[in-house]
mmCIF file of C-alpha atoms in Angstrom:
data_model
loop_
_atom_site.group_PDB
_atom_site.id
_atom_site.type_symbol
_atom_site.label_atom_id
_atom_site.label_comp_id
_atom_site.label_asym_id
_atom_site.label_seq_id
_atom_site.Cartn_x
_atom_site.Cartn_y
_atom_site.Cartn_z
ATOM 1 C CA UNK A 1 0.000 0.000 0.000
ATOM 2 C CA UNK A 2 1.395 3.406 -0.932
ATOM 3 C CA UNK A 3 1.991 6.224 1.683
ATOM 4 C CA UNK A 4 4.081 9.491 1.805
ATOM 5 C CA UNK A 5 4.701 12.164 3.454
ATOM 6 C CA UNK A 6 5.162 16.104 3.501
ATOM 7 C CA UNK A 7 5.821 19.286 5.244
ATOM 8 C CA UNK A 8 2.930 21.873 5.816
ATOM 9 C CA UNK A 9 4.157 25.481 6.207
ATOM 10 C CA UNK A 10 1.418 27.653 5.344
ATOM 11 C CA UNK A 11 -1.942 28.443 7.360
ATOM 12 C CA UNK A 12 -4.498 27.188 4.638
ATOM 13 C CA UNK A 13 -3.215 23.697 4.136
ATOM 14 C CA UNK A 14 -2.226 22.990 8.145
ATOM 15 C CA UNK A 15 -5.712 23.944 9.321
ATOM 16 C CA UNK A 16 -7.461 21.415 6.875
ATOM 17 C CA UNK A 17 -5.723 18.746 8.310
ATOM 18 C CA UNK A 18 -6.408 20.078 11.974
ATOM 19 C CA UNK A 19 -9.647 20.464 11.246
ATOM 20 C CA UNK A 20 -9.876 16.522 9.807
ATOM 21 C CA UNK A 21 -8.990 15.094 12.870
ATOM 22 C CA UNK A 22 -10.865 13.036 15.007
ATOM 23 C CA UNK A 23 -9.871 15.361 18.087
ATOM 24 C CA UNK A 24 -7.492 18.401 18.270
ATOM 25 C CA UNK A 25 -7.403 21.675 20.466
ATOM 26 C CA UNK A 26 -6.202 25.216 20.447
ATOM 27 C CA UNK A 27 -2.299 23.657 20.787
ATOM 28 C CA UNK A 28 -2.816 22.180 17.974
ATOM 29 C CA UNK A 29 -3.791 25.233 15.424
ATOM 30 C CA UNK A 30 -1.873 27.530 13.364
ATOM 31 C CA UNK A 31 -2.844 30.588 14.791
ATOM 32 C CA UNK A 32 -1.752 29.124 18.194
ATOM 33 C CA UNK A 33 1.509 27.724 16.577
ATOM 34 C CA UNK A 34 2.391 31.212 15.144
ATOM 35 C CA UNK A 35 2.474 33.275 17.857
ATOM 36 C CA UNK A 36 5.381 31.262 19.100
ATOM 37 C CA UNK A 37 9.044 32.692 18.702
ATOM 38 C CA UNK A 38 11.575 30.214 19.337
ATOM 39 C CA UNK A 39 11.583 29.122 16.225
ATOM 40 C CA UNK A 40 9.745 28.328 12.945
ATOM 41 C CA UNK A 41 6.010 26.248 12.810
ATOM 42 C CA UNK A 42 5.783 23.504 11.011
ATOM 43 C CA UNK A 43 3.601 20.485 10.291
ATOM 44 C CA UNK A 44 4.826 16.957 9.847
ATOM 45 C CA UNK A 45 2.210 15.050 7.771
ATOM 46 C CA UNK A 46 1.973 11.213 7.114
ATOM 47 C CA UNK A 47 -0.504 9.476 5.116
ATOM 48 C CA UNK A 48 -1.387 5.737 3.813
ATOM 49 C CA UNK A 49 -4.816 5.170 2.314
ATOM 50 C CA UNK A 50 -7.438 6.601 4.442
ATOM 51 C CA UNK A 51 -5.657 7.671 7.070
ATOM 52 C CA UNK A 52 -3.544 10.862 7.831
ATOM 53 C CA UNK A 53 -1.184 11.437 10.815
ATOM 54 C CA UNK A 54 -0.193 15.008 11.637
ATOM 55 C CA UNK A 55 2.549 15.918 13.819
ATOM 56 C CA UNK A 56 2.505 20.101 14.575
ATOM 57 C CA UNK A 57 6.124 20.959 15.797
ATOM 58 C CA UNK A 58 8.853 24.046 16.203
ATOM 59 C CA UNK A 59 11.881 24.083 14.410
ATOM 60 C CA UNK A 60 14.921 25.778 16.294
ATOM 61 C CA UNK A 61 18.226 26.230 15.788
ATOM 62 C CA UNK A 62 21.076 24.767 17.924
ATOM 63 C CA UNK A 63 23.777 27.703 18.790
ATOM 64 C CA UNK A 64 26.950 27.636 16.627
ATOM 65 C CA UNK A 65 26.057 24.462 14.819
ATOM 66 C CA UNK A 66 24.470 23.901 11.521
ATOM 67 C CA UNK A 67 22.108 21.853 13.343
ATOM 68 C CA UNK A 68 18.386 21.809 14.436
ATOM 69 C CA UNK A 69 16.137 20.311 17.211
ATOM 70 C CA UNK A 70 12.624 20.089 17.186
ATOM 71 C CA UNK A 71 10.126 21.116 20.069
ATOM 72 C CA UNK A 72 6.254 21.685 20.697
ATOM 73 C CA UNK A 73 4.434 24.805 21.971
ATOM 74 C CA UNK A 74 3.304 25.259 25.232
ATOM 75 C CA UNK A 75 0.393 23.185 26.192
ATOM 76 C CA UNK A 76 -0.781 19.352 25.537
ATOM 77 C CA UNK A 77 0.266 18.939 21.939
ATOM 78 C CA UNK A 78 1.786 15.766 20.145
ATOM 79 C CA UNK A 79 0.358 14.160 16.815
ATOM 80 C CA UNK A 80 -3.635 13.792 15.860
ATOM 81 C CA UNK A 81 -5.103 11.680 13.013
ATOM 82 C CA UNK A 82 -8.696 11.280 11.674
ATOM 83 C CA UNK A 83 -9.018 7.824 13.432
ATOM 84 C CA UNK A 84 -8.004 6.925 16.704
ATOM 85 C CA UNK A 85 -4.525 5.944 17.531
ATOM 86 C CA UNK A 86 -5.258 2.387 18.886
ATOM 87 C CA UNK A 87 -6.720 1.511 15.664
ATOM 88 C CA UNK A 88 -3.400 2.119 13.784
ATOM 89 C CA UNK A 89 -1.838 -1.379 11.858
ATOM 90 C CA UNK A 90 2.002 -2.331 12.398
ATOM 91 C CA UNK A 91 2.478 -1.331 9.066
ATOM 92 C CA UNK A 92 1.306 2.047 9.463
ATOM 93 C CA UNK A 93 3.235 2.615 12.365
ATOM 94 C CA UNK A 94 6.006 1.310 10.994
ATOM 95 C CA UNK A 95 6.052 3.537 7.883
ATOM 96 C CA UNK A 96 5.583 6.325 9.721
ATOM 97 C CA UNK A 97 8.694 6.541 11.925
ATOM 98 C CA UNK A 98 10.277 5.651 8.423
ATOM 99 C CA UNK A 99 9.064 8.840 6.936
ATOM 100 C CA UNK A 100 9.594 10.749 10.360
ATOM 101 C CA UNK A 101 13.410 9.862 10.751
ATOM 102 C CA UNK A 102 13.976 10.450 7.108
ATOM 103 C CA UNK A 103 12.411 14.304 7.975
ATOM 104 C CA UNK A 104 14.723 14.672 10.711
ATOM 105 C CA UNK A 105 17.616 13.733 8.586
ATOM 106 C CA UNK A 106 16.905 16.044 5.663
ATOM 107 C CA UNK A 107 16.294 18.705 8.135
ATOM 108 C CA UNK A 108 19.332 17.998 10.283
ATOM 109 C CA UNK A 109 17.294 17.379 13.133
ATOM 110 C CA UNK A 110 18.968 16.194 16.348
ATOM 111 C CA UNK A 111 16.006 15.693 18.689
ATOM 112 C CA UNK A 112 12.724 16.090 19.154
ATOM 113 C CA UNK A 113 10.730 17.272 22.448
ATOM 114 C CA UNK A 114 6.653 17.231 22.400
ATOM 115 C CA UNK A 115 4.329 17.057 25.530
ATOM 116 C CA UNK A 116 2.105 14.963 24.475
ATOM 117 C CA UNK A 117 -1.694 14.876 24.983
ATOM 118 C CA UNK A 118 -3.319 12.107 27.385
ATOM 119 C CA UNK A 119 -6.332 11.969 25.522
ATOM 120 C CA UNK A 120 -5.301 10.629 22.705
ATOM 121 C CA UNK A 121 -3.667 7.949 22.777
ATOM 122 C CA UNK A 122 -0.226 8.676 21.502
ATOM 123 C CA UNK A 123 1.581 6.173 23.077
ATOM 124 C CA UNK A 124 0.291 3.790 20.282
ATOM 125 C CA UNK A 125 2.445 5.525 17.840
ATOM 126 C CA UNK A 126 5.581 7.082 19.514
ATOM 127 C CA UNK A 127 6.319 3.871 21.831
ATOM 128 C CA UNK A 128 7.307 2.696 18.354
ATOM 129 C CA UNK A 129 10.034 5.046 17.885
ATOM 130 C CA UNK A 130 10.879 5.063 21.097
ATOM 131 C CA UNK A 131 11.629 7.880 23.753
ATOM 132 C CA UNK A 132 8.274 8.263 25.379
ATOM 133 C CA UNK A 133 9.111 9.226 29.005
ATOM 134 C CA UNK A 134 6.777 9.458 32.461
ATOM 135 C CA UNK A 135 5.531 12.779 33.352
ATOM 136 C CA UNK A 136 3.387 11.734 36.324
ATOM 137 C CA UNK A 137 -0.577 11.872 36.839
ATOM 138 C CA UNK A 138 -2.427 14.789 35.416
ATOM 139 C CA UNK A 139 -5.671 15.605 36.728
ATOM 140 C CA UNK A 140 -9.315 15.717 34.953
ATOM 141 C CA UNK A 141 -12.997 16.270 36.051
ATOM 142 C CA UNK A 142 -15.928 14.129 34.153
ATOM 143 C CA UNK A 143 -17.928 16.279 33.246
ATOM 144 C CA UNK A 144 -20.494 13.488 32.199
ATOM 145 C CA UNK A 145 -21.212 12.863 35.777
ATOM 146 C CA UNK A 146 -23.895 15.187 36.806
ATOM 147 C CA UNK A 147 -22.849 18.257 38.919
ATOM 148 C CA UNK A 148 -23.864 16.486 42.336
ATOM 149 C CA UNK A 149 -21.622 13.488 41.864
ATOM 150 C CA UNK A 150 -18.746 16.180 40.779
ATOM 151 C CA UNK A 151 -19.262 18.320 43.844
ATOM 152 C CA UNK A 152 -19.218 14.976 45.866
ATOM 153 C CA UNK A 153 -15.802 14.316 44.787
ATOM 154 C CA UNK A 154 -14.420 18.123 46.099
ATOM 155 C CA UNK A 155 -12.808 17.872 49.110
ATOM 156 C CA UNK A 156 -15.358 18.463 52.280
ATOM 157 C CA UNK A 157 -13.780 21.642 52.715
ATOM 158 C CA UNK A 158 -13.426 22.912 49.223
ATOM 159 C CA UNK A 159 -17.115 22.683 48.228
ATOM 160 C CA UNK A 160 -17.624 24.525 51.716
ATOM 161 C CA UNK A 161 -15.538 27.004 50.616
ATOM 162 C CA UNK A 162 -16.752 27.057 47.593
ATOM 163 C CA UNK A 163 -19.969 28.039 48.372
ATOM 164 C CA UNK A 164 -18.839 30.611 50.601
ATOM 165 C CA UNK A 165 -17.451 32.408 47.702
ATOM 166 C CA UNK A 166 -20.503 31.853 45.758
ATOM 167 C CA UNK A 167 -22.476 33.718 48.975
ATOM 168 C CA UNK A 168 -20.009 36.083 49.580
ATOM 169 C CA UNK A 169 -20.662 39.128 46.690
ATOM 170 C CA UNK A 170 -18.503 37.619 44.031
ATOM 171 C CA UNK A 171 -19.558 38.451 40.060
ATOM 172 C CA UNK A 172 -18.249 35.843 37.391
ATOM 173 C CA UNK A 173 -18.745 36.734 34.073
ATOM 174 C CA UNK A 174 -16.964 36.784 30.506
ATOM 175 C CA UNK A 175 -14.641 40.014 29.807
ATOM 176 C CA UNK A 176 -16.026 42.107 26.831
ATOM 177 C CA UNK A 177 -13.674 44.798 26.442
ATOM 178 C CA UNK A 178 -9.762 45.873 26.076
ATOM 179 C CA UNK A 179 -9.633 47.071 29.650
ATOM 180 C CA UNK A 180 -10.702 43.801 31.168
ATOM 181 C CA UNK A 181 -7.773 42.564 29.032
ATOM 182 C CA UNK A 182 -5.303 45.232 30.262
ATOM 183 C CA UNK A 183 -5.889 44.442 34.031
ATOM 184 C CA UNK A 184 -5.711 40.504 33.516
ATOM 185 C CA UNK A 185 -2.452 41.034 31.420
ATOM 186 C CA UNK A 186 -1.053 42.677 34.540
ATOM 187 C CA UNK A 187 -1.926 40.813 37.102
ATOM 188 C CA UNK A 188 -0.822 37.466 35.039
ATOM 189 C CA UNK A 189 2.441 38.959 34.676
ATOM 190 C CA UNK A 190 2.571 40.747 38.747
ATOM 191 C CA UNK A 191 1.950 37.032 39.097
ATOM 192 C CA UNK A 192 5.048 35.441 37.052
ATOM 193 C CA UNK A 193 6.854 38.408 38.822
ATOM 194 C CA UNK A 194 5.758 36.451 42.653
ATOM 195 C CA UNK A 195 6.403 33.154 41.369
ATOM 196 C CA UNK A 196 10.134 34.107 39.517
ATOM 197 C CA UNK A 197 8.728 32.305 36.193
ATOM 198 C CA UNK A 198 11.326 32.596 33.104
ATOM 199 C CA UNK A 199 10.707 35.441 30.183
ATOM 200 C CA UNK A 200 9.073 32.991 28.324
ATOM 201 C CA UNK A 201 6.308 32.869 30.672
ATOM 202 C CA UNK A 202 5.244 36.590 30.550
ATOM 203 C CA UNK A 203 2.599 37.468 27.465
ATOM 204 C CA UNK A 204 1.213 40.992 26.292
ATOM 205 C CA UNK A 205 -2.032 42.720 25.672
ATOM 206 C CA UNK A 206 -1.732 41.848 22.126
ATOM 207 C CA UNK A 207 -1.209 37.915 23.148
ATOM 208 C CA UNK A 208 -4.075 37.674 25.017
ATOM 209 C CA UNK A 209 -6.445 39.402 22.224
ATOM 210 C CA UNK A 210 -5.209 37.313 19.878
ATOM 211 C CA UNK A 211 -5.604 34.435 21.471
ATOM 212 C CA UNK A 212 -9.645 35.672 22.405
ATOM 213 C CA UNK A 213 -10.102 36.618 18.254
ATOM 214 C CA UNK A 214 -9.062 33.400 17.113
ATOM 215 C CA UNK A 215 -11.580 31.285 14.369
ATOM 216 C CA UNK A 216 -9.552 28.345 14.967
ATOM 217 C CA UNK A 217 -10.436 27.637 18.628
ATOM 218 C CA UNK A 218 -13.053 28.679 21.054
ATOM 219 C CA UNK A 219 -11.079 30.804 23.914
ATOM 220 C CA UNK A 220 -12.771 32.780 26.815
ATOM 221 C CA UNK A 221 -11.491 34.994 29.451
ATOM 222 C CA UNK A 222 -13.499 34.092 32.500
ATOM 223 C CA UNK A 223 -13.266 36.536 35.383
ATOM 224 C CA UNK A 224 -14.108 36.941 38.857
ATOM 225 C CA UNK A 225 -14.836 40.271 40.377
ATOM 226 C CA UNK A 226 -15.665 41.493 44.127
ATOM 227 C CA UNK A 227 -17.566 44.867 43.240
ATOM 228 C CA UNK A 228 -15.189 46.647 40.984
ATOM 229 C CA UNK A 229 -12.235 44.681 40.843
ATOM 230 C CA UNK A 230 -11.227 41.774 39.357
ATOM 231 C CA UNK A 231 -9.961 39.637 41.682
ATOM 232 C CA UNK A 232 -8.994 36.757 39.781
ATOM 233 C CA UNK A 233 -9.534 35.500 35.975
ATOM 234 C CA UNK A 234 -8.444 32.732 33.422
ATOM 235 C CA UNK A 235 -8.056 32.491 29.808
ATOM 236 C CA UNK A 236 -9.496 28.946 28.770
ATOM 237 C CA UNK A 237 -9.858 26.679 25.518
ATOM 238 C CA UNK A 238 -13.054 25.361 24.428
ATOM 239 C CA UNK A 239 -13.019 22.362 22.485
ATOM 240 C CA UNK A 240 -16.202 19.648 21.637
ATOM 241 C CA UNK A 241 -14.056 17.153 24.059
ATOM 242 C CA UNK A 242 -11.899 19.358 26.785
ATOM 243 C CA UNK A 243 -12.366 22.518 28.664
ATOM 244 C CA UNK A 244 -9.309 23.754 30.084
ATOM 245 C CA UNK A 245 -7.803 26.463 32.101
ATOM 246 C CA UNK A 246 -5.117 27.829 30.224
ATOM 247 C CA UNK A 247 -3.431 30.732 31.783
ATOM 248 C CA UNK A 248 -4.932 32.033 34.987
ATOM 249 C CA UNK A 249 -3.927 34.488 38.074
ATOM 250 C CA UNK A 250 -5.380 35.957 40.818
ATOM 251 C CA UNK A 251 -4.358 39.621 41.952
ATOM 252 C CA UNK A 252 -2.208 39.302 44.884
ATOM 253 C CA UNK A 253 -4.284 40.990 47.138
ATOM 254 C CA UNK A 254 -6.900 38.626 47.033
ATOM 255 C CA UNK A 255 -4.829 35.108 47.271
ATOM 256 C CA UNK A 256 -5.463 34.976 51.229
ATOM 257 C CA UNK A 257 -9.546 34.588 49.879
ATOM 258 C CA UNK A 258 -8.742 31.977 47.038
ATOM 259 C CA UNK A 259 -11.043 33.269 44.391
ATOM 260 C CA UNK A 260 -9.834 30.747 41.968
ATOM 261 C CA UNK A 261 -11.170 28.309 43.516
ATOM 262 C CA UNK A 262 -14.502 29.709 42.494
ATOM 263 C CA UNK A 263 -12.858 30.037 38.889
ATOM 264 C CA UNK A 264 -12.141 26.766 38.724
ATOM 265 C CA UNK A 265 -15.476 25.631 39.687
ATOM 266 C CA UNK A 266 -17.074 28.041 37.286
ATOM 267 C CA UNK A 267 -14.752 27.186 34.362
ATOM 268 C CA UNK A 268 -16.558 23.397 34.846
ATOM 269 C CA UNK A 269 -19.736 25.201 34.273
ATOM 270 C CA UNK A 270 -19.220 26.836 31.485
ATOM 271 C CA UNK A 271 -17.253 23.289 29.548
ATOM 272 C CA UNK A 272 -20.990 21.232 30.594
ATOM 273 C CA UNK A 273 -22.849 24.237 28.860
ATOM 274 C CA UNK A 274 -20.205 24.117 25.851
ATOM 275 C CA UNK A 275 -20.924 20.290 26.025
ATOM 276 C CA UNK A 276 -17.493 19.367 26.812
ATOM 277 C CA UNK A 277 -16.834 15.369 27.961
ATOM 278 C CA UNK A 278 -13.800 16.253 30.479
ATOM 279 C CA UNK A 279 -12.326 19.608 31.866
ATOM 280 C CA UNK A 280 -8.823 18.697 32.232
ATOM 281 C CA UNK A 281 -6.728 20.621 35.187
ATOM 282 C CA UNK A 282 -3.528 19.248 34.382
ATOM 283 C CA UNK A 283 -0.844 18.551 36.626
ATOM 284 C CA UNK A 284 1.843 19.697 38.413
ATOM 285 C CA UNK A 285 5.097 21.593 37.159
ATOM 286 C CA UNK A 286 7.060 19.150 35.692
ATOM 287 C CA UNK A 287 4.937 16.464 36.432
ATOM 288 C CA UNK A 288 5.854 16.534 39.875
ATOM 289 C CA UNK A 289 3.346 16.231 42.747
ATOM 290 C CA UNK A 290 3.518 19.967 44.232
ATOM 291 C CA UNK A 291 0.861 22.156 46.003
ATOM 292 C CA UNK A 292 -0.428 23.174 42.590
ATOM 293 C CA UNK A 293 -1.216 19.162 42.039
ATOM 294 C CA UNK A 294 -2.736 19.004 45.859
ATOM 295 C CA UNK A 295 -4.658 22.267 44.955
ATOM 296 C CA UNK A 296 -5.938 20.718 41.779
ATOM 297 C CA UNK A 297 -6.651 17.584 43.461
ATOM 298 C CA UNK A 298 -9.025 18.836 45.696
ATOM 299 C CA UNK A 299 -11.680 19.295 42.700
ATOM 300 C CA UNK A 300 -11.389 15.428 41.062
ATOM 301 C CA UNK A 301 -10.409 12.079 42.138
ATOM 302 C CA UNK A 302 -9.735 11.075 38.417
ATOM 303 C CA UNK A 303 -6.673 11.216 36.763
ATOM 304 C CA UNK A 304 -4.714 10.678 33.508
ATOM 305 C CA UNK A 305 -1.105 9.438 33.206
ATOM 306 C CA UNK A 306 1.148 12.141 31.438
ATOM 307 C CA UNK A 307 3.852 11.799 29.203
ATOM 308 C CA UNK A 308 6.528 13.226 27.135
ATOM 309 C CA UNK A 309 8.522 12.645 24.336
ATOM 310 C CA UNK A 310 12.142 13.332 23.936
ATOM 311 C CA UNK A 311 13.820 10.972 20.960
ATOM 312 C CA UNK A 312 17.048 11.374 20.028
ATOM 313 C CA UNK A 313 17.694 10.929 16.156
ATOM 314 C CA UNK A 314 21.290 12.087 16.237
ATOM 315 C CA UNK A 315 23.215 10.736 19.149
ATOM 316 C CA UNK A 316 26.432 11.176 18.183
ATOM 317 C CA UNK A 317 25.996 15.100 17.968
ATOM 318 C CA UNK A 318 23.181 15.254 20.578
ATOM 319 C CA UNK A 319 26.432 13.486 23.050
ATOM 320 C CA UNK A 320 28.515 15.771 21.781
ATOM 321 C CA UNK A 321 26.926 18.962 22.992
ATOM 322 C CA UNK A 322 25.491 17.431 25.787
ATOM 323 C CA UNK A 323 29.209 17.029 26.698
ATOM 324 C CA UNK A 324 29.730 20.704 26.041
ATOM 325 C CA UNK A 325 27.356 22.178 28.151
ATOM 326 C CA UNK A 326 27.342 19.701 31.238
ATOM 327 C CA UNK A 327 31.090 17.739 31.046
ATOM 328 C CA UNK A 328 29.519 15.027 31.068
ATOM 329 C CA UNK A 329 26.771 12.818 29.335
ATOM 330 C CA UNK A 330 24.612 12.001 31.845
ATOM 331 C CA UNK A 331 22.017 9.468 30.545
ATOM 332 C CA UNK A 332 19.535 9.753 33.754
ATOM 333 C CA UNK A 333 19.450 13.686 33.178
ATOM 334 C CA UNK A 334 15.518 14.776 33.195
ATOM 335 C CA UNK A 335 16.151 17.707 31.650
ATOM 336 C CA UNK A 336 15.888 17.577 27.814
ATOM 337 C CA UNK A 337 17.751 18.412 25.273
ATOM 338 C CA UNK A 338 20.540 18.524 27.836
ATOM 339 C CA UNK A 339 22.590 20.492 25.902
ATOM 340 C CA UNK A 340 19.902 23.565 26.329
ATOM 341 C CA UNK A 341 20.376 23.574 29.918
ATOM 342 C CA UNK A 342 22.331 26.564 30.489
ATOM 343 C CA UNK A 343 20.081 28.669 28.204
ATOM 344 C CA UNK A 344 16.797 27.717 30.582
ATOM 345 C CA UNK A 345 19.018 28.341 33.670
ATOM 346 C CA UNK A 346 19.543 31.991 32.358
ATOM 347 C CA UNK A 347 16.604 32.751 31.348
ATOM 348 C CA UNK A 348 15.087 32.225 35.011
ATOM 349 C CA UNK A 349 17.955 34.204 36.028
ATOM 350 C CA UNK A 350 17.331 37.113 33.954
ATOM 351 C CA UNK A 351 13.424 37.682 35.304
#
């Protein structure tokens, strides 16, 4: 059976595949892809008979080599397809990583990085090339059961609490104008300022807009007010599976009152009116088990193994600047690529 592949690069062509798969979300898009800056956007797509498999990816360059690595945008990204990835054949599968590991070879590729989705069953197809790695338990709400069952599974005292909030004078609604987006933009980034997040975790005015006038995905900014201030708010993806809270913050005054713990609960009741099957909170940073995993634990008892992806098509060079950077190769390492190390240590440095 005949198959080939190709590389998308323009908007037209990468949204109708997007838009032919059986389920994608805002990480997925173009419009999402090019506001990114590390590098350039581009789409990886494989296809035998009926079925299509694309792969949405950044393409940087590696510092003072003639090299390249490959990475995905922030968020739950990895490949989609127009059928499900557990009904792939061997010989799909098989062809696939052919195609994909001649791509990185034209393109001088080293690695590749993705966060992958846990959704979608992606194991199915990357297990085969190998370098699918643990990232913990992420965290998701069912938002099939009906709200009593969901409230039943918040912690005692969060659904107390949450009902306090409810009682206590606090206005949710959806922002309708620039200035709702100027104050959130602030207090997002007075946040990244409190928690000493790298640069890359800071957005503008513009980012946020742009994000909220998208026709590619359904976003919302979702905010919580006590009289005239907002007090907390989140921007969140829509999607006909997932509702999710993508960026959020809470203005530092108000963090002794937890307001977005309300949000949280309200951002539920907007993804059962958008008829959403799961709100997915995610996990902790890094995949690690932290108080932001406790704090979104408190809302679901259901969770969703995580995972990444970090192959290595070049280890020869990938050693070799691992080498440079570190000294040493070290194998066990969980940061990836290694040899990017320094550059993420100086970025948090330089916030």
């Amino acid at each position: 059976m005949s198959y080939c592949s190709h590389i998308v690069r323009n908007k037209i062509e990468w949204i109708r595949y997007i838009e032919r798969a059986l389920i994608y979300e805002a990480y997925h898009t173009w419009h999402y892809h090019s506001l990114n800056t590390e590098g350039e956007p581009l789409l990886f797509v494989f296809e035998m008979a009926h079925v299509f498999i694309a792969l949405p990816l950044i393409k940087r360059c590696v510092p003072n080599t003639s090299y390249f690595d490959l990475t995905s945008v922030y968020g739950y990204t990895g490949p989609v397809s127009n059928v499900d990835f557990s009904q792939l054949d061997a010989s799909t599968i098989a062809h696939f990583k052919s195609e994909f590991i001649d791509f990185m070879n034209e393109e001088k590729c080293i690695c590749v990085f993705s966060r992958l989705h846990p959704f979608l069953n992606q194991n199915v197809l990357l297990d085969y090339i190998g370098g699918v790695r643990d990232n913990g338990n992420t965290i998701y709400m069912d938002l099939n059961r009906s709200v009593g069952e969901q409230i039943a599974n918040y912690h005692p005292r969060l659904a107390r609490q949450i009902r306090q909030l409810r009682n206590a004078g606090y206005l949710i609604k959806e922002a309708s104008n620039k200035e709702e987006i100027r104050v959130f933009t602030d207090m997002y980034n007075e946040n990244m300022d409190r928690l000493n997040a790298s640069s890359n975790y800071y957005f503008t005015e513009e980012y946020f807009e742009g994000l909220l006038s998208s026709t590619e995905f359904s976003a919302k900014l979702i905010l919580i007010y006590k009289g005239d201030e907002i007090t907390s708010g989140a921007i969140i993806f829509l999607s006909q599976h997932i509702v999710r809270n993508h960026l959020s913050a809470t203005a530092i005054e108000y963090l002794g009152e937890s307001p977005s713990k309300l949000l949280t609960d309200e951002i539920s009741i907007v993804g059962r009116v958008n008829k959403s099957a799961f709100f997915h909170l995610g996990g902790g940073v890094g995949g690690k088990e932290d108080s932001l995993f406790k704090f979104k634990s408190y809302f679901s008892d259901l969770r969703k193994k995580d995972s990444i992806w970090c192959y290595v098509n070049n280890p020869q060079v990938y050693n070799e600047l691992a080498f440079q950077v570190e000294g040493v190769v070290d194998s066990t390492s969980s940061f990836f690529p290694a040899y990017r190390r320094n550059k993420a240590k100086e970025a948090v440095k330089a916030v």
